[in-house]
XYZ file of C-alpha atoms in Angstrom:
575
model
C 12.951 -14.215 -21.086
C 13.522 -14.441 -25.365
C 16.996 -13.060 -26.280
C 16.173 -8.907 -26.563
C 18.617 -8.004 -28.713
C 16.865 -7.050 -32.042
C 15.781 -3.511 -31.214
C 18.007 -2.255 -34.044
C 15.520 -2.829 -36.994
C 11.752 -1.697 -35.365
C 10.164 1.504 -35.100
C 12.836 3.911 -34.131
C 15.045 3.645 -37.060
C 17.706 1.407 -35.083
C 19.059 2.438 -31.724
C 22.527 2.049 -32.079
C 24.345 0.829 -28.931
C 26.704 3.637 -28.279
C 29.987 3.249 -27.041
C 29.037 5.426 -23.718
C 26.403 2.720 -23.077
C 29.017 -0.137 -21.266
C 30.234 2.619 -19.311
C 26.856 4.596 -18.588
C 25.015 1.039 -17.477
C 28.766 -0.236 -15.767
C 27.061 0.851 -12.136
C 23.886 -0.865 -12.430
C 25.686 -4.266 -13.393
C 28.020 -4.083 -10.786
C 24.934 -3.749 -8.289
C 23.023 -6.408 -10.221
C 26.021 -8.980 -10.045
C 27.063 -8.324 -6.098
C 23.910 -10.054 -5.971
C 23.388 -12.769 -8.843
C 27.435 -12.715 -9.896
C 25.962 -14.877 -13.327
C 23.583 -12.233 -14.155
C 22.887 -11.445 -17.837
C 24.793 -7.863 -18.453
C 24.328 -7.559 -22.081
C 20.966 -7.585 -21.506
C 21.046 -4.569 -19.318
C 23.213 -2.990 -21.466
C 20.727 -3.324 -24.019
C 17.543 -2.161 -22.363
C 19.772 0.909 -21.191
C 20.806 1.466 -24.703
C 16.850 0.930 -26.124
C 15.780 3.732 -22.939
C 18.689 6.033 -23.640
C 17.278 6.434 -27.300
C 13.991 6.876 -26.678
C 14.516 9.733 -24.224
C 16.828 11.244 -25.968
C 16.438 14.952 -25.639
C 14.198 14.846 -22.587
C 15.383 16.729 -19.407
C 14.978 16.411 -15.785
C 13.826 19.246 -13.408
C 17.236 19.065 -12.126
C 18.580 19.619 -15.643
C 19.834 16.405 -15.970
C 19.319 13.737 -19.042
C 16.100 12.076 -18.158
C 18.024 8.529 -18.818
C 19.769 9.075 -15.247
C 15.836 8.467 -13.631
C 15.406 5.103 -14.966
C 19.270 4.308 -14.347
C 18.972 5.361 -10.683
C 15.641 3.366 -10.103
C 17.050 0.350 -11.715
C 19.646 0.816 -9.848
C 17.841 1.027 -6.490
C 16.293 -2.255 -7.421
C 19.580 -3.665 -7.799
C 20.793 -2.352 -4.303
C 17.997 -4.385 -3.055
C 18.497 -7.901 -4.812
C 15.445 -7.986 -7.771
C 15.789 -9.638 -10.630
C 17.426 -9.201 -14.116
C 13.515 -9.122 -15.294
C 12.870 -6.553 -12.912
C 15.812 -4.216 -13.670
C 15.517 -4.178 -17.637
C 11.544 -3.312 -16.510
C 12.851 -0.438 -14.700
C 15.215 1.057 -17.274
C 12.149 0.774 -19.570
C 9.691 2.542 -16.945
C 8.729 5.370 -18.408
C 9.415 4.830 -21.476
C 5.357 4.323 -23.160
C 4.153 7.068 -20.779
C 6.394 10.053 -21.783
C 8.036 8.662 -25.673
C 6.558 7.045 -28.691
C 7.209 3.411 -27.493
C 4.577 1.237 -27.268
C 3.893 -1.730 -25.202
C 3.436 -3.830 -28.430
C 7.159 -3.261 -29.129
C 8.041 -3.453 -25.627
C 6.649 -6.798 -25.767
C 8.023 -8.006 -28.877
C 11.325 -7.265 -27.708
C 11.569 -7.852 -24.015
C 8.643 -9.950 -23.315
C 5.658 -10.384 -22.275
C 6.736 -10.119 -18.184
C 8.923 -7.002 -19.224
C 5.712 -5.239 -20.566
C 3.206 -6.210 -17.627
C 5.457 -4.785 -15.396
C 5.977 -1.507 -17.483
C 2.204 -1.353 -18.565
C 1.715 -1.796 -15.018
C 3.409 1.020 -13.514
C 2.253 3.844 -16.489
C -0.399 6.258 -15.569
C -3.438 6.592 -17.102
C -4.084 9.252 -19.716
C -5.407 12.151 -17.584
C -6.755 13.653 -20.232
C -9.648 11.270 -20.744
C -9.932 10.011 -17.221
C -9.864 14.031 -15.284
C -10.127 14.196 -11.898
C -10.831 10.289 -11.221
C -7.101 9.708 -12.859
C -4.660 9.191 -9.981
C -6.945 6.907 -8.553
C -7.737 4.817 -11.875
C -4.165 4.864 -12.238
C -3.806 2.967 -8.963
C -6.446 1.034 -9.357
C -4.987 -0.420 -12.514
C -1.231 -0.849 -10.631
C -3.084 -3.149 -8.146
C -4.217 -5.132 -10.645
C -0.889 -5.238 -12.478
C 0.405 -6.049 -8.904
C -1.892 -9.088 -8.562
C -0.476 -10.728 -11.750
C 3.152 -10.019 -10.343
C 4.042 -7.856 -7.242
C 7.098 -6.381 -9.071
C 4.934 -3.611 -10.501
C 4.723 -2.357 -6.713
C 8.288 -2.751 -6.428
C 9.325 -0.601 -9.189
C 6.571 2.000 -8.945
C 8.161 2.572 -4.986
C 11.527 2.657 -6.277
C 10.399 4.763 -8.542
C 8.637 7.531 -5.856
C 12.008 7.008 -3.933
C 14.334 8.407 -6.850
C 11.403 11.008 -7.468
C 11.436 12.129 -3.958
C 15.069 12.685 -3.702
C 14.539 15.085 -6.925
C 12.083 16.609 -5.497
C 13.448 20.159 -4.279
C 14.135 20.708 -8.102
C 10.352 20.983 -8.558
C 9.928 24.992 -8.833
C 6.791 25.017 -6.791
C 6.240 24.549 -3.440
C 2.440 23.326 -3.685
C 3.691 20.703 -6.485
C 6.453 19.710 -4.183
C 3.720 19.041 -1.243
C 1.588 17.617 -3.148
C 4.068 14.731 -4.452
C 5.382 14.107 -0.284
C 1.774 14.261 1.041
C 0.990 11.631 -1.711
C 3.728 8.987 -0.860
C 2.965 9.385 2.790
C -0.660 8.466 2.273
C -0.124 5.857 -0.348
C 3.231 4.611 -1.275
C 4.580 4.532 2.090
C 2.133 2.497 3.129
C 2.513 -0.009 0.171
C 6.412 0.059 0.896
C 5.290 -0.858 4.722
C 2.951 -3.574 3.351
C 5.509 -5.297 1.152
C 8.237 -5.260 4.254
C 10.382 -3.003 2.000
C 11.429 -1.139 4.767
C 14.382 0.780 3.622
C 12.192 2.585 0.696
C 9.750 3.162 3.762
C 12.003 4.873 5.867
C 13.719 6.957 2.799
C 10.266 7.972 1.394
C 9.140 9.094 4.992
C 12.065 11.122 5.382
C 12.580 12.746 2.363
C 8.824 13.585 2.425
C 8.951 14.407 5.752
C 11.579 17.101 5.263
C 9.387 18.990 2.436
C 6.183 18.680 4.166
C 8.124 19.937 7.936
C 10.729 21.136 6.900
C 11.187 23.010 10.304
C 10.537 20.093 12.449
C 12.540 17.773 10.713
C 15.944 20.255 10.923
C 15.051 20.168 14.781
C 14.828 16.474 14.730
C 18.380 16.207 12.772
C 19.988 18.310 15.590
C 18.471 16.574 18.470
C 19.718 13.065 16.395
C 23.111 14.395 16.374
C 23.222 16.155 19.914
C 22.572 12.843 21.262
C 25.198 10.424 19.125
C 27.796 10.510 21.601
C 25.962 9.638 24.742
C 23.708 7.004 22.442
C 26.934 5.547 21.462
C 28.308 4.576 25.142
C 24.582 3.863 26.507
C 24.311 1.422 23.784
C 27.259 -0.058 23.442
C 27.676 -0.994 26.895
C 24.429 -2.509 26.612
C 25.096 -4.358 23.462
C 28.570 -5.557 25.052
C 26.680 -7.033 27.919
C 24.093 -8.668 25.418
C 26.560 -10.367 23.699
C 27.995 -11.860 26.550
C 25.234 -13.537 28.223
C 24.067 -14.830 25.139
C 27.469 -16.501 24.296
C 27.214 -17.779 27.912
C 23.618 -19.287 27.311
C 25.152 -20.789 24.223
C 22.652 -18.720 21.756
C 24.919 -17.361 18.387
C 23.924 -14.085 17.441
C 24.674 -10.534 15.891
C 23.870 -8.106 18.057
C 24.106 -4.484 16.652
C 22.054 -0.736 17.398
C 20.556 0.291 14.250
C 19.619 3.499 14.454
C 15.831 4.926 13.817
C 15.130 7.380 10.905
C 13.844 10.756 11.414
C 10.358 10.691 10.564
C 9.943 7.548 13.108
C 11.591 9.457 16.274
C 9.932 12.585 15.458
C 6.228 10.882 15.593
C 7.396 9.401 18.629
C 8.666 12.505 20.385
C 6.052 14.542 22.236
C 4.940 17.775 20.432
C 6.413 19.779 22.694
C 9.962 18.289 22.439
C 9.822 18.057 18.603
C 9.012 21.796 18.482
C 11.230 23.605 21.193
C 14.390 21.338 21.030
C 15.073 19.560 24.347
C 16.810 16.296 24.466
C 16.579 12.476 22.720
C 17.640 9.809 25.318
C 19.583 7.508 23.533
C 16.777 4.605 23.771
C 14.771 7.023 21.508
C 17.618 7.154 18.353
C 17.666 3.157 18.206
C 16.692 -0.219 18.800
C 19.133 -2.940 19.344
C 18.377 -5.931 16.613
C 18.946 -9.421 17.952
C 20.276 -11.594 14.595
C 20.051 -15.535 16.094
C 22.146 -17.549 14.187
C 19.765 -20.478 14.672
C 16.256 -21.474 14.304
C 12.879 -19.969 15.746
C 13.300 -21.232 19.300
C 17.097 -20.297 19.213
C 14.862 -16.695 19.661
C 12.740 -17.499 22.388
C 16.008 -18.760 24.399
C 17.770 -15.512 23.640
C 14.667 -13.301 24.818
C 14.469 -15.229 28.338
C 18.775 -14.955 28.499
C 18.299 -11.246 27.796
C 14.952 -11.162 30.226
C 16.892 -12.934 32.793
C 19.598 -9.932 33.464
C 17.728 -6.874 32.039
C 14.412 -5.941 33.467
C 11.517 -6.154 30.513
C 9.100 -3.115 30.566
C 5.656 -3.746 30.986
C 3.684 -4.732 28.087
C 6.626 -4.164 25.730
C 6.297 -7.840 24.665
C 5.199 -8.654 20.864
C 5.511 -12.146 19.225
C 5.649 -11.529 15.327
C 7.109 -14.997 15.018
C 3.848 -16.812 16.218
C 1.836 -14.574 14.935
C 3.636 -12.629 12.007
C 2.357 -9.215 10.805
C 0.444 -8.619 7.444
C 3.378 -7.606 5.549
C 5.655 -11.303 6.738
C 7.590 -9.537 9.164
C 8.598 -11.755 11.822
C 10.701 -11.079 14.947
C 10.229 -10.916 18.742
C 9.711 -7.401 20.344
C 10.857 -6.258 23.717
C 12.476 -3.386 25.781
C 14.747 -3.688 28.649
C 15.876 -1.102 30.975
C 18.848 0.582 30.562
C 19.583 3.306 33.458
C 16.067 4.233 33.941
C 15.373 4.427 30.403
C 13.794 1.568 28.232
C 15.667 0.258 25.102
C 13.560 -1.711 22.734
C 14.881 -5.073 21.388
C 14.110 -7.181 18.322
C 15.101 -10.790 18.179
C 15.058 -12.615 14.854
C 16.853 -15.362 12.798
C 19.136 -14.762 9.370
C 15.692 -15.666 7.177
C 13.368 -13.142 9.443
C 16.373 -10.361 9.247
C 16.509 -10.737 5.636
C 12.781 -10.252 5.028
C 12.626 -7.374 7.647
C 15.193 -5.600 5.488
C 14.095 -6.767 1.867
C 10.822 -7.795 2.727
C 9.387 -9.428 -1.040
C 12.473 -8.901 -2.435
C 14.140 -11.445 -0.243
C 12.010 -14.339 -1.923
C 13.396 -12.969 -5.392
C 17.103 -13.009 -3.634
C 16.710 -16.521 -2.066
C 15.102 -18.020 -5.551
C 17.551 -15.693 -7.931
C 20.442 -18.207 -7.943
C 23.429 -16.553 -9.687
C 21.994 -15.682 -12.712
C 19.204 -13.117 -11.433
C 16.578 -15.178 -13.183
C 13.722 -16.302 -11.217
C 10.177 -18.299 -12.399
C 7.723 -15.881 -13.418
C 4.990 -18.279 -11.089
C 7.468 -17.065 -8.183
C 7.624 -13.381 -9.147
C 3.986 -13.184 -9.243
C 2.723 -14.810 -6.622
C -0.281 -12.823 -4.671
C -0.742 -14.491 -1.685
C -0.756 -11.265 1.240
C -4.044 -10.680 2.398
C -3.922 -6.900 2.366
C -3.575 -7.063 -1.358
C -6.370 -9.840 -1.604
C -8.502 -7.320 0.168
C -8.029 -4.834 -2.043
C -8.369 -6.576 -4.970
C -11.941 -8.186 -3.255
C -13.604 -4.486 -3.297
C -11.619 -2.257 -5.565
C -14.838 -3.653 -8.755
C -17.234 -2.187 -6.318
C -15.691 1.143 -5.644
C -17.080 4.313 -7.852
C -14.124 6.019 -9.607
C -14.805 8.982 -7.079
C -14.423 6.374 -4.599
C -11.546 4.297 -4.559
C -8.701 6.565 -3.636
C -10.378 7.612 -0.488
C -11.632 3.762 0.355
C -7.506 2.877 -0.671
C -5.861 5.456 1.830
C -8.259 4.225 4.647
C -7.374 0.687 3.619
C -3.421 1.293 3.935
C -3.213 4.051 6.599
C -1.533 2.748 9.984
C -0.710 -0.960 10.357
C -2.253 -4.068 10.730
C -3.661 -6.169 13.079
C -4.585 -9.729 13.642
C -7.415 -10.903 15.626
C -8.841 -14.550 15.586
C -12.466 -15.625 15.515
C -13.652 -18.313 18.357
C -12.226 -20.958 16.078
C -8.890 -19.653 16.269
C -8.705 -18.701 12.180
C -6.747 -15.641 12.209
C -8.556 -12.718 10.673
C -5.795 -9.415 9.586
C -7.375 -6.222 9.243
C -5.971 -2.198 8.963
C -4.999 -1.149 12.096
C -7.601 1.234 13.687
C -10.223 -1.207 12.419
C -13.872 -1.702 14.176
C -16.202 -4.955 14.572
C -17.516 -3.727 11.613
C -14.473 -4.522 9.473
C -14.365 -7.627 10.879
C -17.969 -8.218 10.395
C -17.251 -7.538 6.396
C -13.854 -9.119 6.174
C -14.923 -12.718 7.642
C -18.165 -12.492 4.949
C -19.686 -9.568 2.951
C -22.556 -11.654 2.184
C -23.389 -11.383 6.362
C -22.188 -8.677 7.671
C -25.217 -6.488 7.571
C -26.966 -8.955 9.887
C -24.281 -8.858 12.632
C -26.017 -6.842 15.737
C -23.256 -7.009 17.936
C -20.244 -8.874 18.719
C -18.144 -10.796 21.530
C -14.715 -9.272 21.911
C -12.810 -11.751 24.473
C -15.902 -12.895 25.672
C -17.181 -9.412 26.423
C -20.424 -8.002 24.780
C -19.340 -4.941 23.325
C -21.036 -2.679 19.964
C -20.502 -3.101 16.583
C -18.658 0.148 16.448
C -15.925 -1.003 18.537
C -12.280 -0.839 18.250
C -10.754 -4.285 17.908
C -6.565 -4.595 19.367
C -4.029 -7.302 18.190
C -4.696 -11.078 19.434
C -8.134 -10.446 20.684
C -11.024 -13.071 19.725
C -13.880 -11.697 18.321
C -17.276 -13.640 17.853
C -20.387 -11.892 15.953
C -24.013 -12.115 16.901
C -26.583 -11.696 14.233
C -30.169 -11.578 14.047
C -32.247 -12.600 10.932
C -32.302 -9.484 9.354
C -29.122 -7.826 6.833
C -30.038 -4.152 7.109
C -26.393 -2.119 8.282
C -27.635 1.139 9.806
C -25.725 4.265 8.455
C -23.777 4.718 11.552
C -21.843 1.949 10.578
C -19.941 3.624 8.068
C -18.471 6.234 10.504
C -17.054 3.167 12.192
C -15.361 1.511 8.987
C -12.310 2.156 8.882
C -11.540 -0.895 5.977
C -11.930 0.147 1.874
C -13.489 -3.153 2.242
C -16.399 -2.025 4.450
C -16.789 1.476 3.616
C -17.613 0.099 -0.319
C -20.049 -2.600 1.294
C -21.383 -0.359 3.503
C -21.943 2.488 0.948
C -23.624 0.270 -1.136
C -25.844 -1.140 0.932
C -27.022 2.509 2.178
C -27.089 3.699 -1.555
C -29.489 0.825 -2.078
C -31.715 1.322 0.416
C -32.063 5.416 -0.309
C -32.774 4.202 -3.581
C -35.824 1.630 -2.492
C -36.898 4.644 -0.047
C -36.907 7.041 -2.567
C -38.670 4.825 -5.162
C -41.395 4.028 -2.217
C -42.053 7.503 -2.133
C -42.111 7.913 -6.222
C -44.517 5.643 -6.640
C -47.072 6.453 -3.825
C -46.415 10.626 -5.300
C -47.252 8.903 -8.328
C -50.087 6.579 -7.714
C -51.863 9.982 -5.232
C -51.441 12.656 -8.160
C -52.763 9.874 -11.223
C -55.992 9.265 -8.474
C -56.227 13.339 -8.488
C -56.117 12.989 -12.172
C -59.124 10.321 -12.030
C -56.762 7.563 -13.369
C -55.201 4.452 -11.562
C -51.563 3.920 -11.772
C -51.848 0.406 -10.844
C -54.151 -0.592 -13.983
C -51.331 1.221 -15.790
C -48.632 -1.219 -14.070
C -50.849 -4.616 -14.800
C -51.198 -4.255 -18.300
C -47.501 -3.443 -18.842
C -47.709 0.317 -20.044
C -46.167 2.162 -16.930
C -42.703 -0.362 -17.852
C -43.296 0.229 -21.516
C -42.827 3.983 -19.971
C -39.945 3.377 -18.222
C -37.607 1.281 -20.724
C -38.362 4.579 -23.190
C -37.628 7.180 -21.338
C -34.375 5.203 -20.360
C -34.934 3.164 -17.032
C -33.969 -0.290 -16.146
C -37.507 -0.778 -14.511
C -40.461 0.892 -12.882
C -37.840 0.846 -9.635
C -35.409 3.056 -10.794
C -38.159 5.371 -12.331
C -39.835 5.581 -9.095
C -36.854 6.640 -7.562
C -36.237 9.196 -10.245
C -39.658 10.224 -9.346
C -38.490 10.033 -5.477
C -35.584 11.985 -6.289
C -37.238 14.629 -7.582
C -35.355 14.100 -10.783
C -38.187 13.308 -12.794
C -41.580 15.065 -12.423
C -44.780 13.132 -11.779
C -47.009 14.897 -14.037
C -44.442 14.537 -16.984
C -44.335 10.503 -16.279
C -48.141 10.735 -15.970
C -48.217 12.466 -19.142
C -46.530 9.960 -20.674
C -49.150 7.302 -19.498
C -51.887 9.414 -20.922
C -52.853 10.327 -17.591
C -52.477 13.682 -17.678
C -53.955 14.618 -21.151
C -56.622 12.340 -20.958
C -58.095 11.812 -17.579
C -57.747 15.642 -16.447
């Protein structure tokens, strides 16, 4: 990054660097440098100073300066180990979408990575893009995101700070609308990137405006049950450590407790509604931190299986086989008085991705400084963004938002074709996605599939780790059933497509043969009309692509046959 300390002479008139700016920006650098202790804090001093100006005068719902948003996200960034790049993006945030700065002078004086990542997270002008905004808005962040995943990263941070705001929003349906929002889309992208502390905030905090009832109930079951969660665990975690220290495995072993929104999905309805009682299994999971490599895990899951009792079909490897998002641990539950306690296993490297997810690359590669190489910090390379980004041309702006919640609702899956090539696909997902996701191209011709050796229907629901083998037959023709099925953005915009073309070649059958009956009625012939080039002549002026699409106007009943018969002379002529 060039040296970005000439904002005093463009545009603005000077921004003077007040002397409340070293103190103001004093929290953020002491985040910054518990991280990268070299880190560049003139710099952020500067980009605070350059945000500070331009929002002077602005206001938060809460009544607070405005600057105090982009301090707090950058701050949250910091908390989490990103970049100096990263941070002076975040102060700068909103800066183009609600001032007069543009991303030319953002540009010429931070950079060109400081302005993809703030031209990345500003919305789209929703005054010339209407209802289809929000979702061209995201549409464009995944595309920002696929030159460099920091755009995500901010935009999340961003939702968090926004979400703990949010009860200063004066009404209610605004307030809903922002937490229904981030649990359909930005949770699921904090999920995806293995940012799981701004997952588990987000859910909360939108959890508690969207239920607010149940979630009070949840908070007083959580507390009721500390104390007796406290001794359950802990004798359990005592007893952990010592049989691992006796099979010679070096670990952490620690309860960490589960947020709200996660114990109240878990809870049955009736238990989340009336009160009753959280054993303490259901508050936390003990986490398993191996001070060794990969099969330093596997030893300490058959010490820990060898005293406690595992519970049936508790077992997960997401070291083998790692989730979508590069999570990686081992997953089990033991028995603890009756009651099963679920256990993760992991080394240093997996702990630090399951708590930073991306931004543990950008912590590892940071050095001291906080600067990191811009072919690191955008490197695409998780398949659940590569899917997006493989049908996101195809979707319709009406389309996209619905085909990108179905794409990141639930989790993921893996599943492996009879070559063993792992295939990851939305959890919930069908043959169908799978059918679409191994080739586009061939999907339509699948007319059935193999699931573990076992014939079973294209509309079938595919689990983690099973092997799944298509059959096809000669012809690509997806019936409309299939779409039902889809639960991928992938296949639903395939799938839609395909149907939308063939309405449109049944509709434009039926145009032309309306066409070709009413010109015989007439005493002319449509098909002398089509040989000597006059019906396309036709077409092209009245502002088709061919005689096909004008058919299926005709078809469509959206333009009449006796006008297009007029045009030919039919009409006027030959009645």
């Amino acid at each position: 990054m060039p040296d970005a300390r000439r904002f005093g002479g463009f545009a603005s008139g000077g921004a003077p660097e007040a002397d409340t700016t070293a103190e103001a920006a004093a929290p953020l650098i002491a985040a910054h440098r518990r991280v990268f202790p070299l880190a560049d804090a003139g710099l952020l001093r500067h980009a605070y100073a350059v945000a500070d100006h331009w929002h002077a005068g602005q206001m938060r719902k809460s009544g607070a300066p405005y600057i105090t948003h982009p301090l707090a996200v950058a701050i949250l960034l910091a908390d989490i180990g990103m970049d100096t790049t990263t941070l002076v993006a975040a102060l700068l945030h909103d800066t183009v979408e609600d001032t007069g700065l543009t991303i030319g002078q953002v540009k010429a004086e931070f950079g060109a990575e400081v302005a993809v990542l703030v031209d990345g997270v500003t919305k789209l002008d929703g005054s010339k893009w209407g209802d289809h905004a929000e979702g061209e808005t995201f549409r464009k962040m995944i595309l920002a995101a696929s030159i460099d995943l920091r755009v995500l990263v901010i935009k999340l941070a961003d939702r968090v700070h926004n979400l703990r705001t949010l009860g200063h929003h004066p009404k209610r349906e605004k307030r809903e609308r922002i937490a229904r929002a981030s649990m359909e889309l930005l949770v699921p992208f904090a999920q995806r990137l293995g940012l799981y502390d701004f997952q588990r905030e987000m859910e909360d905090l939108a959890f508690a405006t969207l239920a607010p009832e149940a979630h009070e109930r949840v908070r007083t079951l959580l507390r009721e049950a500390e104390d007796e969660r406290r001794a359950a665990l802990g004798e359990l975690i005592t007893g952990m450590r010592a049989e691992l220290a006796a099979t010679g495995v070096r670990a952490q072993v620690q309860a960490r407790p589960r947020h709200l929104y996660s114990i109240h999905r878990a809870l049955p309805a009736e238990a989340s509604e009336s009160g009753g009682r959280l054993r303490p299994a259901e508050t936390a999971r003990v986490v398993v931190v191996v001070e060794g490599t990969e099969a330093d895990c596997y030893v300490a899951l058959g010490a820990l299986h060898g005293r406690w009792a595992p519970v049936d079909d508790s077992f997960r490897d997401y070291i083998s086989m790692p989730k979508y998002n590069m999570y990686r641990s081992l997953h089990t539950a033991v028995l603890i008085g009756g009651e099963p306690a679920g256990v993760l296993i992991r080394t240093r490297a997996m702990d630090a991705v399951a708590t930073y997810g991306v931004a543990a690359r950008i912590r590892e590669a940071g050095g001291r400084d906080g600067k990191v190489s811009a072919d690191l910090a955008r490197q695409a390379d998780l398949d659940w963004l590569n899917r997006l980004l493989a049908w996101q041309p195809l979707a319709a702006p009406g389309d996209f938002l619905d085909g990108l919640r179905a794409d990141l609702s639930g989790g993921g899956i893996v599943v492996f074709t009879p070559a063993g090539v792992p295939v990851k696909l939305p959890e919930g997902s069908t043959a169908v996605d799978f059918a679409y996701t191994v080739s586009s191209a061939t999907a339509g011709s699948a007319v059935g599939v193999l699931v573990n050796g076992m014939r079973k229907s294209m509309e079938n629901r595919l689990a983690h780790g099973q092997v799944v083998d298509l059959i096809t037959g000669p012809y690509a023709d997806p019936p409309d059933s299939w779409l039902a099925a889809a639960r991928s953005g992938h296949a639903r915009t395939h799938l839609k497509a395909a149907i939308a073309s063939r309405m449109a070649d049944e509709a434009s059958v039926l145009g032309r043969a309306a066409a070709a009956k009413q010109a015989a009625a007439l005493g002319g012939d449509l098909r002398e009309h089509e040989d000597n080039g006059t019906a396309f002549s036709v077409a092209r002026r009245l502002g088709f692509a061919d005689l096909d699409a004008l058919y299926e106007a005709v078809g469509r009943d959206q333009l009449p046959v006796v006008e297009f018969l007029g045009h030919l002379g039919i009409a006027v002529s030959q009645a």
